[in-house]
Short mmCIF file of C-alpha atoms in Angstrom, two decimals:
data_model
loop_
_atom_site.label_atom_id
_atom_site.label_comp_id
_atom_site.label_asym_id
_atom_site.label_seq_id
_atom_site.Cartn_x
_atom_site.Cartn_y
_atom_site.Cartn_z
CA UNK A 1 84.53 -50.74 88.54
CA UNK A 2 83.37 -49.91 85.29
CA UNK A 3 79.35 -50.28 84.57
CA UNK A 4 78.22 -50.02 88.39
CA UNK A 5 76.02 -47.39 88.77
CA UNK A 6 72.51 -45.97 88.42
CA UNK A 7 70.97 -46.12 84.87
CA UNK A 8 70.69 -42.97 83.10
CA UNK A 9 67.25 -41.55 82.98
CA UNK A 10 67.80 -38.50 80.54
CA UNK A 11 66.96 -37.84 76.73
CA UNK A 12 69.45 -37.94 74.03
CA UNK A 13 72.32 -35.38 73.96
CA UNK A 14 71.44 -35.70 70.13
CA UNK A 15 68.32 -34.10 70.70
CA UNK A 16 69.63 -30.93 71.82
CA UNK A 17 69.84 -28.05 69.79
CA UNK A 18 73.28 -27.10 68.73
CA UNK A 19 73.51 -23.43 70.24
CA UNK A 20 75.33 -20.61 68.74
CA UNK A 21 78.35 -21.38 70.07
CA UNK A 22 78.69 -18.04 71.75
CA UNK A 23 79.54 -18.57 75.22
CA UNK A 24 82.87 -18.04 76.49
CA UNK A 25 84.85 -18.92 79.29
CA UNK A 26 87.83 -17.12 80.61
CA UNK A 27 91.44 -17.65 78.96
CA UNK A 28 92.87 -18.65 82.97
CA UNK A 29 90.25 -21.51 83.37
CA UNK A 30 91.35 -22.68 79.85
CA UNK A 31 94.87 -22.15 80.44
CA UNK A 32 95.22 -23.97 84.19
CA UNK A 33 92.74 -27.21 82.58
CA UNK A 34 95.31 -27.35 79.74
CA UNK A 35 98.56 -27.23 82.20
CA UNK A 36 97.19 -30.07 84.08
CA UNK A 37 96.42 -32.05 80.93
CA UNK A 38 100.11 -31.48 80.08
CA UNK A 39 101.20 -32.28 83.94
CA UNK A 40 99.23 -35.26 83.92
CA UNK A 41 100.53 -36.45 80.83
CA UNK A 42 104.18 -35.60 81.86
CA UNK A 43 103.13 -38.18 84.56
CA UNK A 44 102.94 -40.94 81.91
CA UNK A 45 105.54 -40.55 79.63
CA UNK A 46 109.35 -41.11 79.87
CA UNK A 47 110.40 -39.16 77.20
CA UNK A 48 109.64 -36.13 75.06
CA UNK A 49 108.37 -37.78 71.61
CA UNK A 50 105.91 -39.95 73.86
CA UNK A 51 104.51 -36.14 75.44
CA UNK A 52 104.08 -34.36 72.00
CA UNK A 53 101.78 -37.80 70.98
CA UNK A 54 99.96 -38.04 74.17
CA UNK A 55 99.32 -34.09 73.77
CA UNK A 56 98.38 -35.04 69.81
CA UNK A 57 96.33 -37.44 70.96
CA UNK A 58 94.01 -35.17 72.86
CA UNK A 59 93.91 -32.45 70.07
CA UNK A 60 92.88 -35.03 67.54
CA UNK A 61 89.71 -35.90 69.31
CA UNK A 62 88.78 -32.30 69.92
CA UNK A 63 89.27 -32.02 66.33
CA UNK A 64 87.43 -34.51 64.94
CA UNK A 65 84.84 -33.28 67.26
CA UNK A 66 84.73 -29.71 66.33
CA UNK A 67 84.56 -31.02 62.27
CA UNK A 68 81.62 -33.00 63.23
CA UNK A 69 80.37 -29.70 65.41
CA UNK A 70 81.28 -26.65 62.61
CA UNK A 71 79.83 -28.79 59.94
CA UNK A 72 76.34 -29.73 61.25
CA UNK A 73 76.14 -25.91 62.60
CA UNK A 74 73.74 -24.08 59.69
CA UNK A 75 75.87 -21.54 59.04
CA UNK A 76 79.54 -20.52 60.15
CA UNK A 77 80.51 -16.98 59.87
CA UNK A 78 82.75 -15.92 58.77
CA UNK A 79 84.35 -12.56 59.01
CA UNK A 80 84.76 -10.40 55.72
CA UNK A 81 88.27 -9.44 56.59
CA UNK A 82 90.36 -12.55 56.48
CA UNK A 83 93.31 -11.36 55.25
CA UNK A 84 96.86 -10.86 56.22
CA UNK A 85 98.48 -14.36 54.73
CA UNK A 86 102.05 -14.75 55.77
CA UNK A 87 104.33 -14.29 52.66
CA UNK A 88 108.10 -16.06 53.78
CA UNK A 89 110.45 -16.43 51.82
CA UNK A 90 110.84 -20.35 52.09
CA UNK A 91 106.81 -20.40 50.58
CA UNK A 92 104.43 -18.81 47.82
CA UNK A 93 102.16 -16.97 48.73
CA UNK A 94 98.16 -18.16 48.62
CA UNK A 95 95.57 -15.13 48.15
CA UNK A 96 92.11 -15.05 49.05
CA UNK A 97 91.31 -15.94 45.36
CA UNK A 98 92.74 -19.96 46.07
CA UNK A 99 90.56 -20.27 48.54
CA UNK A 100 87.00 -21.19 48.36
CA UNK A 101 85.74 -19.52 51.75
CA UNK A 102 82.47 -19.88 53.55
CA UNK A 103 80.85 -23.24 54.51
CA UNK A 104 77.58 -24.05 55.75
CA UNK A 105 76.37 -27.68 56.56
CA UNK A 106 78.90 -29.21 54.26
CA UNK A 107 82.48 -30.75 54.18
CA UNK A 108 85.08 -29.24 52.07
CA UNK A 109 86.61 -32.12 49.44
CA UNK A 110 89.12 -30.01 48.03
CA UNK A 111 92.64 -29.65 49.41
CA UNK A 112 92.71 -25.34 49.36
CA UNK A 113 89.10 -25.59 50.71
CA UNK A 114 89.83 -27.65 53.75
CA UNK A 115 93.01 -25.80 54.43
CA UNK A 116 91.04 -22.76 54.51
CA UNK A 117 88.45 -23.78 56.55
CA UNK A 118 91.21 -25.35 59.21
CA UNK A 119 93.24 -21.67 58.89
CA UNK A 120 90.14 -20.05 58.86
CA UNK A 121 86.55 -21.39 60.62
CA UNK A 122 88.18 -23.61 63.02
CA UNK A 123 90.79 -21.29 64.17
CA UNK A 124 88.66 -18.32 64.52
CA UNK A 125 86.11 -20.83 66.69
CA UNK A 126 88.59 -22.18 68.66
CA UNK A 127 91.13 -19.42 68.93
CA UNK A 128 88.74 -16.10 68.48
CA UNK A 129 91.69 -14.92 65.14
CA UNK A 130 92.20 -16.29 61.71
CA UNK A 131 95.56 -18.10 61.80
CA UNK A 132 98.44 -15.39 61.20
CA UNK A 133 99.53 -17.16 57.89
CA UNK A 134 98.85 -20.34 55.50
CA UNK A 135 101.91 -21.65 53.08
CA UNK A 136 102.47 -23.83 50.68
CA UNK A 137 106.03 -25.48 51.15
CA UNK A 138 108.29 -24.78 48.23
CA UNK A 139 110.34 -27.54 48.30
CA UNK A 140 107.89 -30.67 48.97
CA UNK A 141 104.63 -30.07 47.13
CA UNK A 142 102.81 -32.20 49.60
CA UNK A 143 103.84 -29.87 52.54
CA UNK A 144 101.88 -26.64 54.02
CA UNK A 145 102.32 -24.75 56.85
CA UNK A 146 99.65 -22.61 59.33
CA UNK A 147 101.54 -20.07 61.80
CA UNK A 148 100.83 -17.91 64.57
CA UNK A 149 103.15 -15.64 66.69
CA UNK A 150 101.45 -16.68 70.06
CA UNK A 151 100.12 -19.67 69.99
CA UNK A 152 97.08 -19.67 72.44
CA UNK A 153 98.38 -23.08 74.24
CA UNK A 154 101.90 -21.60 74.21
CA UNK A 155 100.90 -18.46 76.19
CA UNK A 156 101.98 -19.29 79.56
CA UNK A 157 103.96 -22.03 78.48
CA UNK A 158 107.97 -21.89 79.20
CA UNK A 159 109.94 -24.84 78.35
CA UNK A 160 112.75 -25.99 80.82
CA UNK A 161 116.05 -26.48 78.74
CA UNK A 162 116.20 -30.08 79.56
CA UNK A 163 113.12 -30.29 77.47
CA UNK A 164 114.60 -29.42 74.35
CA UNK A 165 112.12 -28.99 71.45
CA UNK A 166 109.42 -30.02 73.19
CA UNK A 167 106.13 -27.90 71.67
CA UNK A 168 102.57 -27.61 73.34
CA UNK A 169 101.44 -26.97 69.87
CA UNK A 170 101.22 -30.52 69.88
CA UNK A 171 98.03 -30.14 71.18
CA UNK A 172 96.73 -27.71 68.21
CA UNK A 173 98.99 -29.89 65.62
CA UNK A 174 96.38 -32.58 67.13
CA UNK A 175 93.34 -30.98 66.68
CA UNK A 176 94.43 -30.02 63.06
CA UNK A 177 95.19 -33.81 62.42
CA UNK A 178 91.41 -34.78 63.75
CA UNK A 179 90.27 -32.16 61.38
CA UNK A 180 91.56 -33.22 58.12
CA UNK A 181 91.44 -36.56 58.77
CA UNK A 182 87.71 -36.43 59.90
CA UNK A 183 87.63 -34.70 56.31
CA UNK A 184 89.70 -37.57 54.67
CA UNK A 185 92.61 -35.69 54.08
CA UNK A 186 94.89 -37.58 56.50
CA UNK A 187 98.32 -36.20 57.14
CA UNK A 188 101.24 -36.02 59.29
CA UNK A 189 100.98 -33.04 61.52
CA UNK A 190 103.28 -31.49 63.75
CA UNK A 191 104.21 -28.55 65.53
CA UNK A 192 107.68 -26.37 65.80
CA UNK A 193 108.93 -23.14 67.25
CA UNK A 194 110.57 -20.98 64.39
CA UNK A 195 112.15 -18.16 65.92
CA UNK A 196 111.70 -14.51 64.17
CA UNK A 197 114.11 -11.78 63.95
CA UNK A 198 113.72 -8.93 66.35
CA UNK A 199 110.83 -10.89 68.09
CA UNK A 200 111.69 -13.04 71.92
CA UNK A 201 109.31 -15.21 71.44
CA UNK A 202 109.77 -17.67 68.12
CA UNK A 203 106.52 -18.26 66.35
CA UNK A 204 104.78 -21.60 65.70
CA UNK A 205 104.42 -23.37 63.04
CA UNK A 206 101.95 -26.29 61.92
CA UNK A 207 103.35 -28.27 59.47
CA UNK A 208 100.85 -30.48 57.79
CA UNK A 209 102.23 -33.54 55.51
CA UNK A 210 99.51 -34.89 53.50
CA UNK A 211 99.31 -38.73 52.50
CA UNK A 212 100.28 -39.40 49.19
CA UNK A 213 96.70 -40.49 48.43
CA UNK A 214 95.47 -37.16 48.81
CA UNK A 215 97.40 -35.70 46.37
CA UNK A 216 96.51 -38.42 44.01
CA UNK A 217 92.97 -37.90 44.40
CA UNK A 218 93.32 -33.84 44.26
CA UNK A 219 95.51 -34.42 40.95
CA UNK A 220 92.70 -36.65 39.77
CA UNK A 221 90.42 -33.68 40.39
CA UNK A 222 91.72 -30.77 38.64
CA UNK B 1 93.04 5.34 101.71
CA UNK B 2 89.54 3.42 101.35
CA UNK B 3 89.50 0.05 101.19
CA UNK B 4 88.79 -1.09 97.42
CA UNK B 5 85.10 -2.18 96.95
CA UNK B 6 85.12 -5.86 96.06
CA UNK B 7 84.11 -6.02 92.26
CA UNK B 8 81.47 -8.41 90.72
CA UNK B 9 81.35 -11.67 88.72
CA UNK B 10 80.28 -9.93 85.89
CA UNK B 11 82.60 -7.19 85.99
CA UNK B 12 85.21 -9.02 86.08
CA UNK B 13 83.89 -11.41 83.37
CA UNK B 14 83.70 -8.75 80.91
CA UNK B 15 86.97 -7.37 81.52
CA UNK B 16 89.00 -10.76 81.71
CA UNK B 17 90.55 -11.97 78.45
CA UNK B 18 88.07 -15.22 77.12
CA UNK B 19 87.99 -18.00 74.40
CA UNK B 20 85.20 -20.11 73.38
CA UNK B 21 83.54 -22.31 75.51
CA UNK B 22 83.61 -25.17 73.59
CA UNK B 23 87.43 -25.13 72.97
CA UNK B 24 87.12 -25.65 76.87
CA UNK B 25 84.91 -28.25 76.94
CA UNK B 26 86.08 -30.55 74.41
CA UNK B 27 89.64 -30.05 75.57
CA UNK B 28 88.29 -31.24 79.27
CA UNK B 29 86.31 -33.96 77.35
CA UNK B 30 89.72 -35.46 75.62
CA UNK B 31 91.43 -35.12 79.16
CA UNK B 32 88.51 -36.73 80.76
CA UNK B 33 88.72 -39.88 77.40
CA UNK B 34 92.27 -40.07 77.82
CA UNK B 35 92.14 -40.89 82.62
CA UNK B 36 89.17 -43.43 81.41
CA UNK B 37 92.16 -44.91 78.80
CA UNK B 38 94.57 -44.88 81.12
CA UNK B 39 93.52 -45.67 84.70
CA UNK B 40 90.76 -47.83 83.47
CA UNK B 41 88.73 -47.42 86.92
CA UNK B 42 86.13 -44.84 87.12
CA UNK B 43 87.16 -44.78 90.96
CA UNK B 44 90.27 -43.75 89.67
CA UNK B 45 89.02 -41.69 87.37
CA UNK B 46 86.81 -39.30 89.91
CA UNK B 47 90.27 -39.56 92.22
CA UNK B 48 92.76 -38.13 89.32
CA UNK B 49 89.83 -35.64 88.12
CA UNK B 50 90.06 -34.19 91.98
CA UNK B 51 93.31 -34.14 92.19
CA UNK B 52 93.63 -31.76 88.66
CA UNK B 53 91.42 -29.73 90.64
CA UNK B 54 92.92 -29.58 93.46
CA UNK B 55 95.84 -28.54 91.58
CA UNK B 56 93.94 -25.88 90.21
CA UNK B 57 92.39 -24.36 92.81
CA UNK B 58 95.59 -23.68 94.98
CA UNK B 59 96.81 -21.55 91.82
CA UNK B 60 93.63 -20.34 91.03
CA UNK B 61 93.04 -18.28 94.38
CA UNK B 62 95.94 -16.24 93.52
CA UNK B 63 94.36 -14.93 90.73
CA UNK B 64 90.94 -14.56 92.42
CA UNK B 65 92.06 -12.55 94.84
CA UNK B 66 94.03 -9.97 92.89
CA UNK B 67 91.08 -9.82 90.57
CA UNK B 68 88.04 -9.13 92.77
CA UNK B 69 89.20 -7.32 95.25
CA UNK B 70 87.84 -9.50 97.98
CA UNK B 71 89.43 -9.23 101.37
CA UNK B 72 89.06 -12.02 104.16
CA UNK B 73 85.49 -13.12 104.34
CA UNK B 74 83.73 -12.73 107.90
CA UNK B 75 82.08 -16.28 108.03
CA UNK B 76 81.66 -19.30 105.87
CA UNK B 77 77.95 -18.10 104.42
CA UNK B 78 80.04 -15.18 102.76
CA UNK B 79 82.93 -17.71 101.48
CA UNK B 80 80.27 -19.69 99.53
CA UNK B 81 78.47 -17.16 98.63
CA UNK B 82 81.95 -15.42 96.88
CA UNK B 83 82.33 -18.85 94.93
CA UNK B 84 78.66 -19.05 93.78
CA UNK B 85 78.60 -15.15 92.70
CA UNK B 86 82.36 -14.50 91.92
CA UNK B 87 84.47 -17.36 91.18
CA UNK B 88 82.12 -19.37 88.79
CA UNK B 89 81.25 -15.87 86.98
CA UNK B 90 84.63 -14.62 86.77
CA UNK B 91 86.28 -18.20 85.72
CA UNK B 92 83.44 -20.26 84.09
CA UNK B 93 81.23 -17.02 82.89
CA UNK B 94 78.04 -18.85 84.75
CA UNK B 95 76.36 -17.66 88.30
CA UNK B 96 75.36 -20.23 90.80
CA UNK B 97 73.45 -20.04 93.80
CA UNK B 98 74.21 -21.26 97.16
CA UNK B 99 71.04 -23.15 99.23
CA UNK B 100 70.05 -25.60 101.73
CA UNK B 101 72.40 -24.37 104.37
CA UNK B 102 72.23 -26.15 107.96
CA UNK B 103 71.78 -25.17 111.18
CA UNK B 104 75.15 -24.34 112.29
CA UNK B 105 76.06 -22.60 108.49
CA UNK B 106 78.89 -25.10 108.09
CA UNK B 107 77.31 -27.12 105.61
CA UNK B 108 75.23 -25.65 102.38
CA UNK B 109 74.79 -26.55 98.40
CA UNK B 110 76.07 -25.01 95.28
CA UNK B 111 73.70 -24.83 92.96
CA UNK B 112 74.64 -24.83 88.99
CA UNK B 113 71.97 -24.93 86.01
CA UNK B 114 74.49 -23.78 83.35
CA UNK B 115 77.66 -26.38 83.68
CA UNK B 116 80.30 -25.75 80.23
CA UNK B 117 82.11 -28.87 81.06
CA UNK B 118 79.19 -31.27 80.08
CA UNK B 119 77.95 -29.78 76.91
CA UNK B 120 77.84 -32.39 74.02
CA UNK B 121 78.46 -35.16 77.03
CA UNK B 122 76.57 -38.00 77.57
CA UNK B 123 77.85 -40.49 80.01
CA UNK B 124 77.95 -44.24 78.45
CA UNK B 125 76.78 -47.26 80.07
CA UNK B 126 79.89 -48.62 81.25
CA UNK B 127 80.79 -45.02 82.81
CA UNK B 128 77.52 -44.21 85.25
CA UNK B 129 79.96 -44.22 88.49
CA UNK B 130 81.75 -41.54 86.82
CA UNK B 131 81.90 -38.19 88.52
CA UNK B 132 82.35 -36.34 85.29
CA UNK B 133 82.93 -32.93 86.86
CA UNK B 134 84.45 -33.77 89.63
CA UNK B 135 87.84 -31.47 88.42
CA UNK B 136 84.76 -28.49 89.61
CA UNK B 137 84.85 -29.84 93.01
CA UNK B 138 88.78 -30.81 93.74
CA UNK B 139 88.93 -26.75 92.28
CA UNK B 140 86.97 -25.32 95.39
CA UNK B 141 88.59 -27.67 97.61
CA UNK B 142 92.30 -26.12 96.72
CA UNK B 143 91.30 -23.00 96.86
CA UNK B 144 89.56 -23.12 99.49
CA UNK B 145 92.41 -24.84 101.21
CA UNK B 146 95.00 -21.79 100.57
CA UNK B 147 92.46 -19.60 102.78
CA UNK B 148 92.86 -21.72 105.70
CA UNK B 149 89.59 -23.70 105.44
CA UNK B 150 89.67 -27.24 105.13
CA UNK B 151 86.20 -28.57 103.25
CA UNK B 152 84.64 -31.65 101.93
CA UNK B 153 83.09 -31.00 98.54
CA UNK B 154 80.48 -33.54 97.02
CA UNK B 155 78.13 -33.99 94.13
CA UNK B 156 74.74 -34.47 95.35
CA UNK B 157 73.13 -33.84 91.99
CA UNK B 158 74.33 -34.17 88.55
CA UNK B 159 72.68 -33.71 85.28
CA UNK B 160 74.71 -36.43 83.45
CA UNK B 161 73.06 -38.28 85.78
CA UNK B 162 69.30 -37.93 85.27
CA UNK B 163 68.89 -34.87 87.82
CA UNK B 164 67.66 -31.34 86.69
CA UNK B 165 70.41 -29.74 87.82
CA UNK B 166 74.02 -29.30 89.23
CA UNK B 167 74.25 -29.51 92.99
CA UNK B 168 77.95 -29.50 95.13
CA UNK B 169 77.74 -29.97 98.47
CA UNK B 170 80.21 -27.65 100.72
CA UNK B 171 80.95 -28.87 103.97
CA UNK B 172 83.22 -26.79 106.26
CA UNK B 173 85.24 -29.57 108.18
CA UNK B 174 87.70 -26.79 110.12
CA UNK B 175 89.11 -23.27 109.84
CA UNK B 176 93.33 -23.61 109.94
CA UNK B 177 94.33 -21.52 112.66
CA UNK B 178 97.59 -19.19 110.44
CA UNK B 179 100.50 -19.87 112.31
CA UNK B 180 103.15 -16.96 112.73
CA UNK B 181 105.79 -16.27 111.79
CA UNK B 182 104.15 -16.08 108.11
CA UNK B 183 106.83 -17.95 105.99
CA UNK B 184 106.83 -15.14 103.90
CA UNK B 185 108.60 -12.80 106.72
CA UNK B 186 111.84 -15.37 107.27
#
């Protein structure tokens, strides 16, 4: 029964100042909301492809919202020590020098910039931490990755064996994809455990696959 | 040995790990997009919302209890007044206040001014029947439930919907007698 109701009476949520974006909730109440989103959705699906793009799904509009949100906030700061970029041996390396930092009621337009500003403003919003590494993929020039030992939405995760692959970094790989595509750098994003030597837990690993496009246009650039 | 004092909402806030409030709210907003995609109905919508809740709450107590040290409340005044001072403190980082309680103190209000679901919100035209925190409600319900009371729990005020402020109503339908043995002890 869609449009039954009283009429709203209230100003426009446009009118309200953007706040600092300081408050905090605790991890459990974020954690149980996010294992019902992914019981719900298990609900709806019958496989585990159809999960992982529900989950995307989800992300993607929290990240197109938090674009909209980080870049109409004055000023995003940003802490002086964001270091500690994952060097693997399947990537180069990218030091603090690639990266144009810092952003303040604008949109980045350059490919290093927005990466930076996914690995760095939106995951220190969202997660409280710089993302553990950024890479460049070595063998497809179109291909980065963003990892992080323990993924926030992986925390109190386990996945049954039946699942297989299955990856609640689906969610994040989501909210990545709303990001960059908000941005116009649309890509193919997805998530995938990569276990580590000497650690239980495998890491996570967001691999982003832009469209050709945006190469074109960042070669066109310089 | 003494008993442990209970500990307060803010305590336990500040020792509790957190993440940013609007990771919360726009992950609740997609989940709330996404039952409006798929059940179509905002009956349906306010029914699946209470049901995550629900869900919630019966895990939820678990951690509630182990964290504030509360031991069996003496009447229901005290139960609400845990929720309004503990729970939404220690889970949502916002007090609330508990008012308008009947005669018989089976029946009062939750009051909320601060709500972190319904920043950025703003319920469209086609979506005024909507209960958009209703997932707050089903919540108290379950774990309410797992401590033997059995309650209805309804919005009587809601700022998405033109009021000033947040206001649950808590009705206390019957106390579970515990039956023995515990299941626990077979």
């Amino acid at each position: 029964m869609i449009g039954v109701g009283k009429v709203k009476q209230y100003g426009n949520v446009l009118d309200k100042p953007l706040n600092k974006g300081k408050q905090e909730v605790s991890l459990s109440a974020f954690a149980f909301l996010f294992s019902e989103l992914v019981q719900y959705n298990q609900t709806q699906v019958d496989n585990i492809g159809e999960l992982e793009r529900r989950l995307e799904d989800a992300g993607y509009a929290v990240g197109a919202r938090v674009l909209e949100l980080l870049c109409h906030r004055d000023k995003v700061i940003l802490d002086p020590d964001m270091r500690g970029y994952y060097s693997g041996q399947s990537s180069s390396i990218l030091s603090l020098k690639d990266l144009s930092l810092g952003m303040g009621n604008r949109r980045e337009t350059r490919l290093l910039g927005i990466l930076s500003f996914v690995h760095s403003t939106v995951w220190k919003v969202l997660f409280g931490k710089v993302a553990d590494s950024l890479e460049k993929g070595t063998e497809h020039e179109d291909e980065y990755m963003i990892s992080e030992k323990e993924l926030l939405v992986n925390k109190f995760i386990s996945i049954p064996k039946d699942m297989g692959t299955f990856n609640c970094g689906a969610f994040v790989a989501g909210i990545v994809r709303g990001v960059l595509d908000g941005a116009g750098f649309p890509a193919v994003v997805t998530a995938h455990f990569v276990p580590m030597e000497g650690q239980q837990r495998p890491r996570t690993t967001i691999l982003i696959k832009f469209a050709e496009e945006v190469l074109q246009r960042e070669a066109r650039l310089g | 040995m003494p008993p442990v004092a209970p500990r307060s909402g803010d305590a336990i806030f500040a020792n509790v790990e957190r993440v940013n409030a609007e990771l919360f709210t726009l992950t609740y907003g997609a989940i709330v997009r996404q039952l409006l995609t798929d059940l179509e109905e905002v009956e349906e919508v306010n029914k699946q919302l209470d049901q995550m809740g629900y869900n919630i709450g019966i895990r939820l107590i678990d951690e509630f209890l182990a964290k504030s040290n509360v031991s069996r409340c003496n009447d229901f005044k005290e139960t609400t007044d845990v929720i309004a001072k503990v729970g939404f403190k220690m889970f949502l980082g916002v007090t609330a206040s508990v008012t308008n309680w009947d005669a018989d103190g089976t029946c009062c209000s939750i009051v909320l001014e601060d709500n972190p679901l319904v920043d950025f919100v703003e319920l469209p035209d086609n979506c005024q029947g909507l209960y958009y925190c209703n997932i707050l409600s089903g919540v108290i319900r379950g774990a309410l439930d797992m401590v033997s009371m059995k309650t209805e729990v309804t919005w009587l005020r809601d700022v998405l919907r033109g009021d000033d402020l947040f206001e649950l109503q808590v009705k206390l339908l019957k106390h579970v007698p515990e039956e023995y043995p515990y299941k626990d002890d077979e």
